[in-house]
Coordinates of C-alpha atoms in Angstrom, one line a residue:
M1 CA 0.0 0.0 0.0
K2 CA 2.9 2.4 0.8
T3 CA 4.2 1.7 -2.7
F4 CA 0.8 2.4 -4.3
I5 CA 0.5 5.8 -2.4
G6 CA 4.1 6.7 -3.2
I7 CA 3.6 6.1 -6.9
A8 CA 0.3 8.0 -7.0
F9 CA 1.8 11.0 -5.1
T10 CA 4.8 11.1 -7.5
F11 CA 2.7 11.2 -10.6
F12 CA 0.4 13.8 -8.9
L13 CA 3.4 16.1 -8.4
L14 CA 4.5 15.5 -12.0
A15 CA 1.1 16.4 -13.2
V16 CA 1.2 19.7 -11.2
Q17 CA 4.6 20.5 -12.8
S18 CA 3.2 19.7 -16.2
I19 CA 0.3 22.1 -15.7
R20 CA 2.7 24.8 -14.6
A21 CA 4.9 24.2 -17.7
D22 CA 1.8 24.5 -19.9
D23 CA 0.8 27.8 -18.3
N24 CA 4.3 29.2 -18.6
H25 CA 5.0 28.0 -22.2
Q26 CA 5.1 30.4 -25.2
A27 CA 6.8 29.5 -28.5
G28 CA 10.4 28.7 -27.6
I29 CA 10.1 29.7 -23.9
F30 CA 10.2 27.0 -21.3
N31 CA 11.5 26.3 -17.9
D32 CA 14.6 24.2 -18.3
E33 CA 13.8 22.2 -15.1
T34 CA 10.7 20.7 -16.7
L35 CA 12.5 19.6 -19.9
G36 CA 15.7 18.0 -18.5
E37 CA 19.3 19.1 -18.6
V38 CA 20.9 19.4 -22.1
T39 CA 24.1 21.2 -23.2
F40 CA 24.7 21.0 -27.0
H41 CA 27.2 23.6 -27.8
V42 CA 26.7 25.3 -31.2
S43 CA 28.1 28.4 -32.9
C44 CA 25.2 30.7 -32.2
T45 CA 24.5 33.7 -30.0
P46 CA 23.9 33.1 -26.2
P47 CA 20.1 33.6 -26.4
A48 CA 19.9 31.3 -29.4
Q49 CA 22.1 28.7 -27.6
K50 CA 19.7 28.7 -24.6
L51 CA 16.7 28.1 -26.9
F52 CA 18.7 25.5 -28.9
N53 CA 19.3 23.5 -25.7
Q54 CA 15.6 23.6 -24.9
A55 CA 14.7 22.5 -28.4
I56 CA 17.2 19.6 -28.2
A57 CA 15.6 18.5 -24.9
M58 CA 12.2 18.5 -26.6
L59 CA 13.6 16.5 -29.5
H60 CA 15.1 13.9 -27.2
S61 CA 11.7 13.5 -25.6
F62 CA 10.0 13.1 -29.0
W63 CA 8.0 16.3 -28.5
Y64 CA 8.5 16.9 -32.2
D65 CA 6.0 19.6 -32.9
E66 CA 7.3 21.8 -30.0
A67 CA 10.9 21.0 -30.9
E68 CA 10.3 22.2 -34.5
K69 CA 8.7 25.4 -33.3
T70 CA 11.5 26.1 -31.0
F71 CA 14.2 25.4 -33.5
R72 CA 12.5 27.8 -35.9
Y73 CA 12.4 30.4 -33.2
V74 CA 16.2 29.8 -32.8
T75 CA 16.7 30.8 -36.5
T76 CA 14.8 34.1 -35.9
V77 CA 16.8 34.9 -32.7
D78 CA 20.1 34.3 -34.6
K79 CA 19.7 34.3 -38.3
D80 CA 23.2 33.0 -38.8
C81 CA 22.6 29.9 -36.6
A82 CA 22.9 27.1 -39.1
M83 CA 22.3 24.4 -36.5
G84 CA 18.8 25.8 -35.9
H85 CA 17.8 24.7 -39.4
W86 CA 19.5 21.3 -38.7
G87 CA 17.2 21.0 -35.7
V88 CA 14.1 21.7 -37.8
A89 CA 15.1 18.8 -40.1
M90 CA 15.8 16.5 -37.2
S91 CA 12.3 17.3 -35.7
L92 CA 10.8 15.9 -38.9
Y93 CA 12.7 12.6 -38.5
R94 CA 10.6 10.4 -36.1
Q95 CA 12.7 7.4 -36.3
L96 CA 11.1 5.1 -33.7
W97 CA 7.6 5.8 -34.8
A98 CA 5.8 3.5 -37.2
T99 CA 4.8 6.0 -39.8
P100 CA 7.6 7.2 -42.1
P101 CA 7.8 10.9 -43.1
T102 CA 5.3 12.1 -45.7
P103 CA 6.6 13.6 -49.0
E104 CA 5.7 17.0 -47.6
E105 CA 7.8 16.4 -44.4
L106 CA 10.7 15.1 -46.5
Q107 CA 10.6 18.3 -48.6
K108 CA 10.5 20.5 -45.5
G109 CA 13.6 18.6 -44.2
R110 CA 15.4 19.1 -47.4
D111 CA 14.5 22.8 -47.4
A112 CA 15.8 23.2 -43.8
L113 CA 19.1 21.6 -44.6
Q114 CA 19.5 23.7 -47.7
R115 CA 19.0 26.9 -45.7
A116 CA 21.6 25.6 -43.2
K117 CA 24.1 25.0 -45.9
Q118 CA 23.7 28.5 -47.2
L119 CA 25.0 29.8 -43.9
M120 CA 28.6 29.7 -42.7
T121 CA 29.1 26.6 -40.6
K122 CA 31.9 27.4 -38.2
T123 CA 33.1 24.0 -36.9
D124 CA 33.9 20.6 -38.4
R125 CA 31.6 19.1 -35.8
E126 CA 28.6 21.1 -37.0
R127 CA 29.4 20.4 -40.6
A128 CA 29.4 16.7 -39.7
Y129 CA 25.9 16.9 -38.1
L130 CA 24.6 18.6 -41.2
E131 CA 26.1 16.1 -43.5
V132 CA 24.7 13.1 -41.5
A133 CA 21.2 14.6 -41.5
G134 CA 21.4 14.7 -45.3
Y135 CA 21.2 10.9 -45.4
L136 CA 17.6 11.2 -44.1
Y137 CA 16.6 13.6 -46.8
P138 CA 18.1 12.5 -50.1
D139 CA 17.1 14.1 -53.4
D140 CA 16.3 10.6 -54.7
E141 CA 12.8 9.9 -53.2
M142 CA 13.1 6.3 -54.4
I143 CA 15.5 5.5 -51.6
D144 CA 13.3 3.7 -49.0
Y145 CA 13.0 4.7 -45.4
G146 CA 14.8 1.7 -44.0
T147 CA 17.8 2.4 -46.3
R148 CA 17.9 6.0 -45.2
K149 CA 17.8 5.1 -41.5
L150 CA 20.7 2.6 -41.9
A151 CA 22.8 5.1 -43.8
Y152 CA 22.1 7.7 -41.1
Q153 CA 23.1 5.2 -38.4
K154 CA 26.4 4.4 -40.0
A155 CA 27.2 8.1 -40.6
M156 CA 26.3 8.9 -37.0
E157 CA 28.8 6.3 -35.9
Q158 CA 31.5 8.2 -37.7
V159 CA 30.5 11.5 -36.1
L160 CA 31.0 9.8 -32.7
A161 CA 34.3 8.3 -33.8
H162 CA 35.6 11.7 -34.7
N163 CA 34.1 13.3 -31.6
P164 CA 34.5 10.7 -28.8
D165 CA 33.8 13.2 -26.0
D166 CA 30.6 14.5 -27.6
S167 CA 27.8 13.2 -25.5
E168 CA 25.2 14.3 -28.0
A169 CA 26.9 12.2 -30.7
A170 CA 26.8 9.2 -28.4
I171 CA 23.1 9.7 -27.6
F172 CA 22.0 10.3 -31.2
Y173 CA 24.1 7.3 -32.3
A174 CA 22.5 5.1 -29.6
L175 CA 19.0 6.1 -30.8
A176 CA 20.0 5.3 -34.4
L177 CA 21.1 1.8 -33.3
I178 CA 17.8 1.2 -31.5
S179 CA 15.8 2.4 -34.5
T180 CA 17.6 0.1 -37.0
A181 CA 17.5 -3.0 -34.8
S182 CA 15.9 -5.9 -36.5
P183 CA 12.7 -7.2 -34.7
K184 CA 13.9 -10.7 -35.5
D185 CA 17.3 -10.3 -33.8
K186 CA 16.9 -12.1 -30.5
T187 CA 20.5 -11.3 -29.5
Y188 CA 19.5 -7.7 -29.2
S189 CA 23.0 -6.6 -30.4
N190 CA 22.0 -3.1 -31.5
Q191 CA 20.1 -2.5 -28.3
K192 CA 22.9 -3.7 -26.0
R193 CA 25.4 -1.5 -27.8
A194 CA 23.1 1.4 -27.4
L195 CA 22.6 0.7 -23.7
N196 CA 26.3 0.5 -23.1
L197 CA 26.8 3.9 -24.8
L198 CA 23.9 5.5 -22.8
Q199 CA 25.2 4.1 -19.5
E200 CA 28.5 5.9 -20.2
V201 CA 26.8 9.2 -20.8
L202 CA 24.5 8.7 -17.8
Q203 CA 27.6 8.9 -15.5
K204 CA 28.3 12.4 -16.8
E205 CA 24.7 13.6 -17.4
P206 CA 22.2 12.0 -15.1
G207 CA 19.6 14.6 -15.9
H208 CA 19.7 14.3 -19.6
P209 CA 16.2 13.4 -21.0
G210 CA 17.5 11.5 -24.0
V211 CA 19.6 9.2 -21.9
A212 CA 16.7 8.0 -19.7
H213 CA 14.3 8.0 -22.6
Y214 CA 16.5 5.8 -24.9
I215 CA 17.5 3.5 -22.1
I216 CA 13.8 2.7 -21.8
H217 CA 13.4 2.2 -25.5
G218 CA 16.6 0.1 -25.6
S219 CA 15.2 -2.1 -22.8
D220 CA 11.7 -2.4 -24.1
Y221 CA 12.0 -6.2 -24.6
P222 CA 11.1 -9.0 -22.2
E223 CA 14.7 -10.1 -21.8
L224 CA 16.0 -6.6 -21.2
A225 CA 13.2 -4.8 -19.4
R226 CA 14.7 -5.1 -15.9
F227 CA 17.6 -2.9 -17.1
G228 CA 15.2 -0.1 -17.9
L229 CA 13.4 0.1 -14.6
K230 CA 15.6 2.7 -12.9
A231 CA 15.4 4.9 -15.9
A232 CA 11.6 4.4 -16.1
R233 CA 11.2 5.6 -12.6
E234 CA 13.4 8.7 -13.2
Y235 CA 12.5 9.9 -16.7
A236 CA 9.1 11.5 -15.8
Q237 CA 10.8 13.5 -13.1
I238 CA 13.5 14.6 -15.5
A239 CA 11.1 16.0 -18.1
P240 CA 7.6 16.5 -16.4
A241 CA 6.5 19.1 -18.9
V242 CA 6.5 16.5 -21.8
P243 CA 3.4 14.2 -22.2
H244 CA 5.6 11.6 -23.8
A245 CA 8.0 11.6 -20.9
L246 CA 5.1 11.0 -18.5
H247 CA 3.9 8.0 -20.6
M248 CA 7.2 6.4 -21.6
P249 CA 8.0 4.8 -18.2
S250 CA 4.9 2.6 -18.7
H251 CA 6.7 0.7 -21.5
I252 CA 8.9 -0.9 -18.9
F253 CA 6.2 -1.1 -16.2
I254 CA 4.0 -3.1 -18.6
R255 CA 6.9 -5.3 -19.7
L256 CA 7.4 -6.2 -16.0
G257 CA 3.7 -6.4 -15.1
K258 CA 3.7 -3.4 -12.8
W259 CA 0.2 -2.4 -13.6
Q260 CA -0.4 0.3 -11.0
E261 CA 2.7 2.2 -12.1
A262 CA 1.5 1.8 -15.7
V263 CA -1.9 3.3 -14.8
H264 CA -0.4 6.3 -13.0
S265 CA 2.1 6.9 -15.7
N266 CA -0.5 7.0 -18.5
L267 CA -3.1 8.9 -16.5
A268 CA -0.5 11.7 -16.0
A269 CA 0.3 11.6 -19.7
Y270 CA -3.3 11.5 -20.8
H271 CA -4.2 14.6 -18.8
A272 CA -1.1 16.4 -20.0
A273 CA -2.0 15.5 -23.6
K274 CA -5.5 16.8 -23.3
R275 CA -4.2 20.1 -21.8
Y276 CA -1.8 20.4 -24.7
A277 CA -4.4 19.7 -27.3
K278 CA -6.8 22.3 -25.7
K279 CA -4.0 24.9 -25.4
N280 CA -3.3 24.5 -29.1
A281 CA -6.9 24.6 -30.1
Q282 CA -6.9 21.2 -31.7
M283 CA -10.4 20.2 -32.9
A284 CA -9.4 16.6 -33.4
A285 CA -8.0 14.2 -30.8
W286 CA -4.2 14.2 -30.6
D287 CA -2.7 10.9 -31.7
Q288 CA -0.5 10.9 -28.6
Q289 CA -3.5 11.1 -26.3
M290 CA -5.0 8.1 -28.0
H291 CA -1.7 6.2 -27.7
F292 CA -1.7 6.8 -23.9
M293 CA -5.4 5.7 -23.7
D294 CA -4.5 2.4 -25.3
Y295 CA -1.7 1.8 -22.8
L296 CA -4.1 2.9 -20.0
I297 CA -7.0 0.6 -20.9
Y298 CA -4.5 -2.3 -21.2
A299 CA -3.3 -1.7 -17.6
Y300 CA -6.9 -1.2 -16.3
L301 CA -8.0 -4.5 -17.8
Q302 CA -5.1 -6.4 -16.1
T303 CA -6.2 -5.2 -12.7
G304 CA -9.9 -5.8 -13.2
Q305 CA -10.8 -2.1 -13.3
T306 CA -13.5 -2.8 -15.9
E307 CA -15.5 0.4 -15.2
K308 CA -12.5 2.6 -15.7
A309 CA -11.6 0.6 -18.8
E310 CA -15.1 1.2 -20.2
E311 CA -14.8 4.9 -19.7
I312 CA -11.7 4.9 -21.9
L313 CA -13.6 2.8 -24.5
R314 CA -16.6 5.2 -24.5
E315 CA -14.3 8.2 -24.9
V316 CA -12.4 6.7 -27.9
Q317 CA -15.7 5.6 -29.5
A318 CA -16.8 9.3 -29.3
I319 CA -13.8 10.5 -31.2
K320 CA -14.5 10.8 -34.9
K321 CA -11.4 12.7 -35.9
A322 CA -7.8 12.3 -35.0
H323 CA -4.7 14.4 -35.7
P324 CA -2.6 13.3 -37.4
E325 CA -4.2 10.4 -39.1
N326 CA -1.3 8.0 -38.8
T327 CA -0.4 4.5 -37.4
T328 CA -0.6 5.7 -33.8
S329 CA -4.2 7.0 -34.1
A330 CA -5.2 4.1 -36.3
Y331 CA -3.9 1.5 -33.9
A332 CA -5.6 3.1 -30.9
F333 CA -9.0 3.3 -32.8
A334 CA -8.8 -0.4 -33.6
A335 CA -7.0 -1.8 -30.5
I336 CA -9.0 -0.2 -27.7
P337 CA -12.4 -1.8 -28.5
A338 CA -10.8 -5.1 -29.4
R339 CA -8.9 -5.2 -26.1
Y340 CA -12.0 -4.4 -24.1
A341 CA -13.9 -7.3 -25.6
V342 CA -11.2 -9.9 -25.9
E343 CA -9.5 -9.4 -22.5
R344 CA -12.9 -9.9 -20.9
G345 CA -13.6 -13.0 -22.9
N346 CA -16.8 -11.4 -24.2
W347 CA -16.8 -13.2 -27.5
H348 CA -20.3 -12.1 -28.6
E349 CA -19.2 -8.5 -28.1
A350 CA -15.9 -9.2 -30.0
A351 CA -17.9 -10.7 -32.9
R352 CA -20.0 -7.5 -33.2
L353 CA -17.1 -5.1 -33.5
N354 CA -17.1 -2.7 -36.4
I355 CA -14.4 -0.7 -38.3
D356 CA -14.7 2.6 -36.6
P357 CA -14.6 5.5 -37.4
A358 CA -16.0 4.5 -40.8
D359 CA -14.5 7.5 -42.6
F360 CA -10.9 7.0 -41.3
P361 CA -8.4 6.2 -44.1
W362 CA -8.1 2.6 -43.1
K363 CA -6.6 1.5 -46.4
K364 CA -3.4 3.2 -45.4
F365 CA -3.2 1.1 -42.2
G366 CA -4.1 -2.5 -43.1
W367 CA -2.3 -3.9 -40.0
C368 CA -4.5 -1.7 -37.7
E369 CA -7.7 -2.6 -39.6
A370 CA -6.8 -6.3 -39.2
I371 CA -6.9 -6.0 -35.4
T372 CA -10.7 -5.4 -35.6
H373 CA -11.1 -8.4 -37.9
F374 CA -9.0 -10.5 -35.7
A375 CA -11.2 -9.8 -32.7
R376 CA -14.3 -10.3 -34.8
G377 CA -13.1 -13.6 -36.3
L378 CA -11.9 -14.9 -32.9
G379 CA -15.2 -14.0 -31.3
A380 CA -17.3 -15.5 -34.1
A381 CA -15.3 -18.8 -34.0
R382 CA -15.6 -19.1 -30.2
I383 CA -19.3 -18.7 -30.2
G384 CA -19.8 -21.2 -33.0
K385 CA -20.5 -18.8 -35.9
I386 CA -18.0 -20.7 -38.1
D387 CA -19.3 -19.4 -41.5
E388 CA -19.1 -15.9 -40.3
A389 CA -15.6 -16.5 -38.9
R390 CA -14.5 -17.9 -42.3
S391 CA -15.7 -14.8 -44.1
I392 CA -13.7 -12.6 -41.7
L393 CA -10.7 -14.8 -42.2
H394 CA -10.7 -14.0 -45.9
Q395 CA -10.7 -10.3 -45.0
I396 CA -7.6 -10.8 -42.8
E397 CA -5.9 -12.8 -45.6
A398 CA -6.5 -9.9 -48.0
L399 CA -5.0 -7.4 -45.7
R400 CA -2.0 -9.6 -45.1
D401 CA -1.5 -10.1 -48.9
S402 CA -1.8 -6.3 -49.5
D403 CA 1.0 -5.6 -47.0
K404 CA 3.2 -8.4 -48.5
T405 CA 2.8 -6.9 -51.9
A406 CA 3.8 -3.5 -50.6
N407 CA 6.9 -5.0 -49.0
K408 CA 5.6 -4.2 -45.5
H409 CA 7.0 -7.5 -44.2
Y410 CA 6.8 -6.7 -40.5
T411 CA 3.1 -5.8 -40.5
A412 CA 2.3 -8.7 -42.9
D413 CA 3.8 -11.0 -40.3
Q414 CA 1.7 -9.3 -37.5
I415 CA -1.4 -9.9 -39.6
E416 CA -0.4 -13.5 -40.3
M417 CA -0.1 -14.2 -36.6
Q418 CA -3.7 -13.1 -36.2
R419 CA -4.8 -15.1 -39.3
L420 CA -3.3 -18.3 -38.0
A421 CA -5.0 -17.8 -34.6
V422 CA -8.4 -17.2 -36.1
A423 CA -7.9 -20.2 -38.5
A424 CA -7.0 -22.3 -35.5
W425 CA -10.2 -21.5 -33.6
I426 CA -12.2 -22.1 -36.8
A427 CA -10.6 -25.5 -37.1
Y428 CA -11.5 -26.2 -33.5
G429 CA -15.1 -25.3 -34.2
E430 CA -15.1 -27.7 -37.1
G431 CA -13.9 -30.5 -34.9
K432 CA -10.4 -30.6 -36.4
S433 CA -8.4 -30.7 -33.2
K434 CA -5.0 -31.6 -34.6
K435 CA -5.3 -28.9 -37.3
A436 CA -6.4 -26.3 -34.7
E437 CA -3.4 -27.1 -32.4
K438 CA -1.0 -27.0 -35.4
L439 CA -2.3 -23.6 -36.5
M440 CA -2.2 -22.1 -33.1
R441 CA 1.3 -23.3 -32.4
A442 CA 2.4 -21.7 -35.7
S443 CA 0.9 -18.4 -34.6
A444 CA 2.8 -18.6 -31.3
E445 CA 6.0 -19.5 -33.0
L446 CA 5.7 -16.6 -35.4
E447 CA 5.0 -14.2 -32.5
D448 CA 8.1 -15.6 -30.6
A449 CA 10.2 -14.8 -33.6
T450 CA 9.6 -11.1 -33.7
E451 CA 9.0 -8.1 -31.4
K452 CA 6.1 -5.8 -30.8
D453 CA 6.1 -2.4 -32.2
N454 CA 6.4 0.7 -30.0
V455 CA 2.9 1.7 -30.9
T456 CA 1.4 -1.1 -28.8
P457 CA 1.5 -2.0 -25.1
G458 CA 1.1 -5.6 -26.2
A459 CA -0.8 -8.0 -28.4
I460 CA -4.6 -8.0 -28.2
K461 CA -4.2 -11.5 -27.0
P462 CA -0.7 -13.1 -26.7
A463 CA -0.6 -16.1 -29.0
R464 CA 0.8 -18.5 -26.4
E465 CA -1.9 -17.5 -24.0
L466 CA -4.4 -18.2 -26.7
L467 CA -2.7 -21.6 -27.3
G468 CA -3.0 -22.4 -23.6
E469 CA -6.8 -21.7 -23.8
L470 CA -7.1 -24.0 -26.9
L471 CA -5.2 -26.8 -25.2
L472 CA -7.6 -26.5 -22.2
E473 CA -10.5 -26.9 -24.6
L474 CA -8.7 -30.0 -26.1
K475 CA -8.4 -31.5 -22.6
K476 CA -4.6 -31.2 -22.5
P477 CA -4.1 -29.4 -19.2
Q478 CA -0.4 -30.2 -18.7
E479 CA 0.5 -28.8 -22.1
A480 CA -1.8 -25.9 -21.5
L481 CA 0.0 -25.1 -18.2
E482 CA 3.4 -25.1 -20.0
E483 CA 2.1 -22.6 -22.5
F484 CA 0.6 -20.3 -20.0
E485 CA 3.8 -20.4 -18.0
T486 CA 5.9 -19.7 -21.1
S487 CA 3.5 -16.8 -22.0
L488 CA 3.9 -15.4 -18.5
T489 CA 7.7 -15.2 -18.8
Q490 CA 7.2 -13.0 -21.8
T491 CA 4.2 -11.0 -20.5
P492 CA 4.4 -11.2 -16.7
N493 CA 1.4 -10.8 -14.5
R494 CA -1.2 -10.8 -17.2
R495 CA -4.5 -11.5 -15.6
N496 CA -5.8 -14.0 -18.2
G497 CA -2.4 -15.8 -18.2
I498 CA -2.5 -16.3 -14.5
Y499 CA -6.1 -17.4 -14.6
G500 CA -5.4 -19.9 -17.3
A501 CA -2.3 -21.2 -15.4
A502 CA -4.4 -21.7 -12.3
Q503 CA -7.1 -23.6 -14.2
A504 CA -4.6 -25.8 -15.9
A505 CA -2.7 -26.5 -12.7
K506 CA -5.9 -27.5 -11.0
L507 CA -6.9 -29.9 -13.8
T508 CA -3.4 -31.6 -13.7
G509 CA -3.9 -32.2 -9.9
D510 CA -1.1 -29.8 -8.9
E511 CA -2.9 -28.2 -6.1
Q512 CA 0.2 -26.3 -4.8
K513 CA 0.8 -24.6 -8.1
A514 CA -2.9 -24.0 -8.6
H515 CA -3.0 -22.3 -5.2
H516 CA 0.1 -20.2 -6.1
Y517 CA -1.6 -18.8 -9.2
E518 CA -4.9 -18.3 -7.5
R519 CA -3.2 -16.3 -4.8
Q520 CA -1.5 -14.2 -7.4
L521 CA -4.8 -13.6 -9.2
Q522 CA -6.5 -12.5 -6.0
E523 CA -3.6 -10.2 -5.1
L524 CA -3.7 -8.7 -8.6
I525 CA -7.5 -8.0 -8.4
T526 CA -7.5 -6.6 -4.9
T527 CA -4.3 -4.5 -5.0
G528 CA -3.4 -4.1 -8.7
E529 CA 0.0 -5.6 -8.0
I530 CA 1.8 -8.9 -7.4
H531 CA 4.2 -8.1 -4.5
S532 CA 5.9 -11.5 -4.6
I533 CA 7.4 -10.6 -8.0
E534 CA 9.9 -7.8 -8.5

């Protein structure tokens, strides 16, 4: 209980600081204490240098819109500050986010770098930063996003090699390593290299927002999450003005099954995002607010806070316009209703889900649209509407094939996991037990072979957890128990995983293990935490 009160009070204080920051903020004017401590020396006037440091702090916290505004302000305060234009270009490069830059953003980046090159660059270091940014904005638009990211990463490595004492070079290179890591590399070589670099900078600059932020991103994997817990508990205090900084710790909290901390993190971020949108007179819902809502409903559902989860659902269902219309908003629109139905095991509700909002440009986001069809297909199959489930399966297949044709291999694989799962439960409904198990195992193995995207707190339903449920239906409790326990190592403290493990253990006759999981489940429901696991 002391832990719960402490967490709640910490995020209350952070929310107060965030409100004060909103009240004090004008374009390019911020209290440094609410952004973090950054010193990036550039050849500009002292007033421009101060603003430049603030803009870099915003950039490192992925507050891209505010960073761009502030970098542009730098170029008006000091018209000869070439690095201000570099900052504008870097604010348009959102390298860990799922949606690549639009053609308009690419042109804006090129224009900013062109303006920088027209000014006198006074140091080799600054010239190097400008040259490296050029890899992100080539004149040849046929160079794909992944190729540009990799070229930038390799060039940033050279900047660090020539400037070994430059903390910013180390931080930007670490982020580039994380952004180019393959989701299929289970050695996490890029992430580990990045974490080593960031730990070195941390010793010198403990209040730097980018260090804490990127340690969290570099640790956002089941096998590495424990290494990010300290940074997660510090980052929001380093940059309390930034909605993303209030949210980001929950990536680690969710990885470790620390649901109350995840709730408080995202509540603080959600309220900060709503204030930011209101202050900027946004008529549509800000995509970041919706992102925080998805993480929040996920945590609420794990602790059995169904009424609060329903409030989030109703709010997102009332949203008819998001800004920008990108993967982040598309994912939240699809995932939140799907989670609410599937996590509660309400298969009739899942089967009735619709693509909503109907006028959203879903054709651009097939992976996100597939989430709704996955929930519908799974729901239909599990209530015996096999013909309906088969029809939905064809829709999922079409979306998978479309992404394959477009060389969107990661999202095609994500859709394929869902297709296999729906096909498995259709086979079960048809009485084809062996086929059902084979398909469901294939889904789980595919999920094991890759990683989740940053846009999501987790799968709508982990494939191994779903495999455990299927094995229970097939009267194979020992195998089911093994799958639930394997799933819980990847997604600790998930309510349905614990419940399934308790059921399976009881059916095997292992009363001690059944009691262990039942005790965990009760603790999770009553306190929102499992204190026996750290």
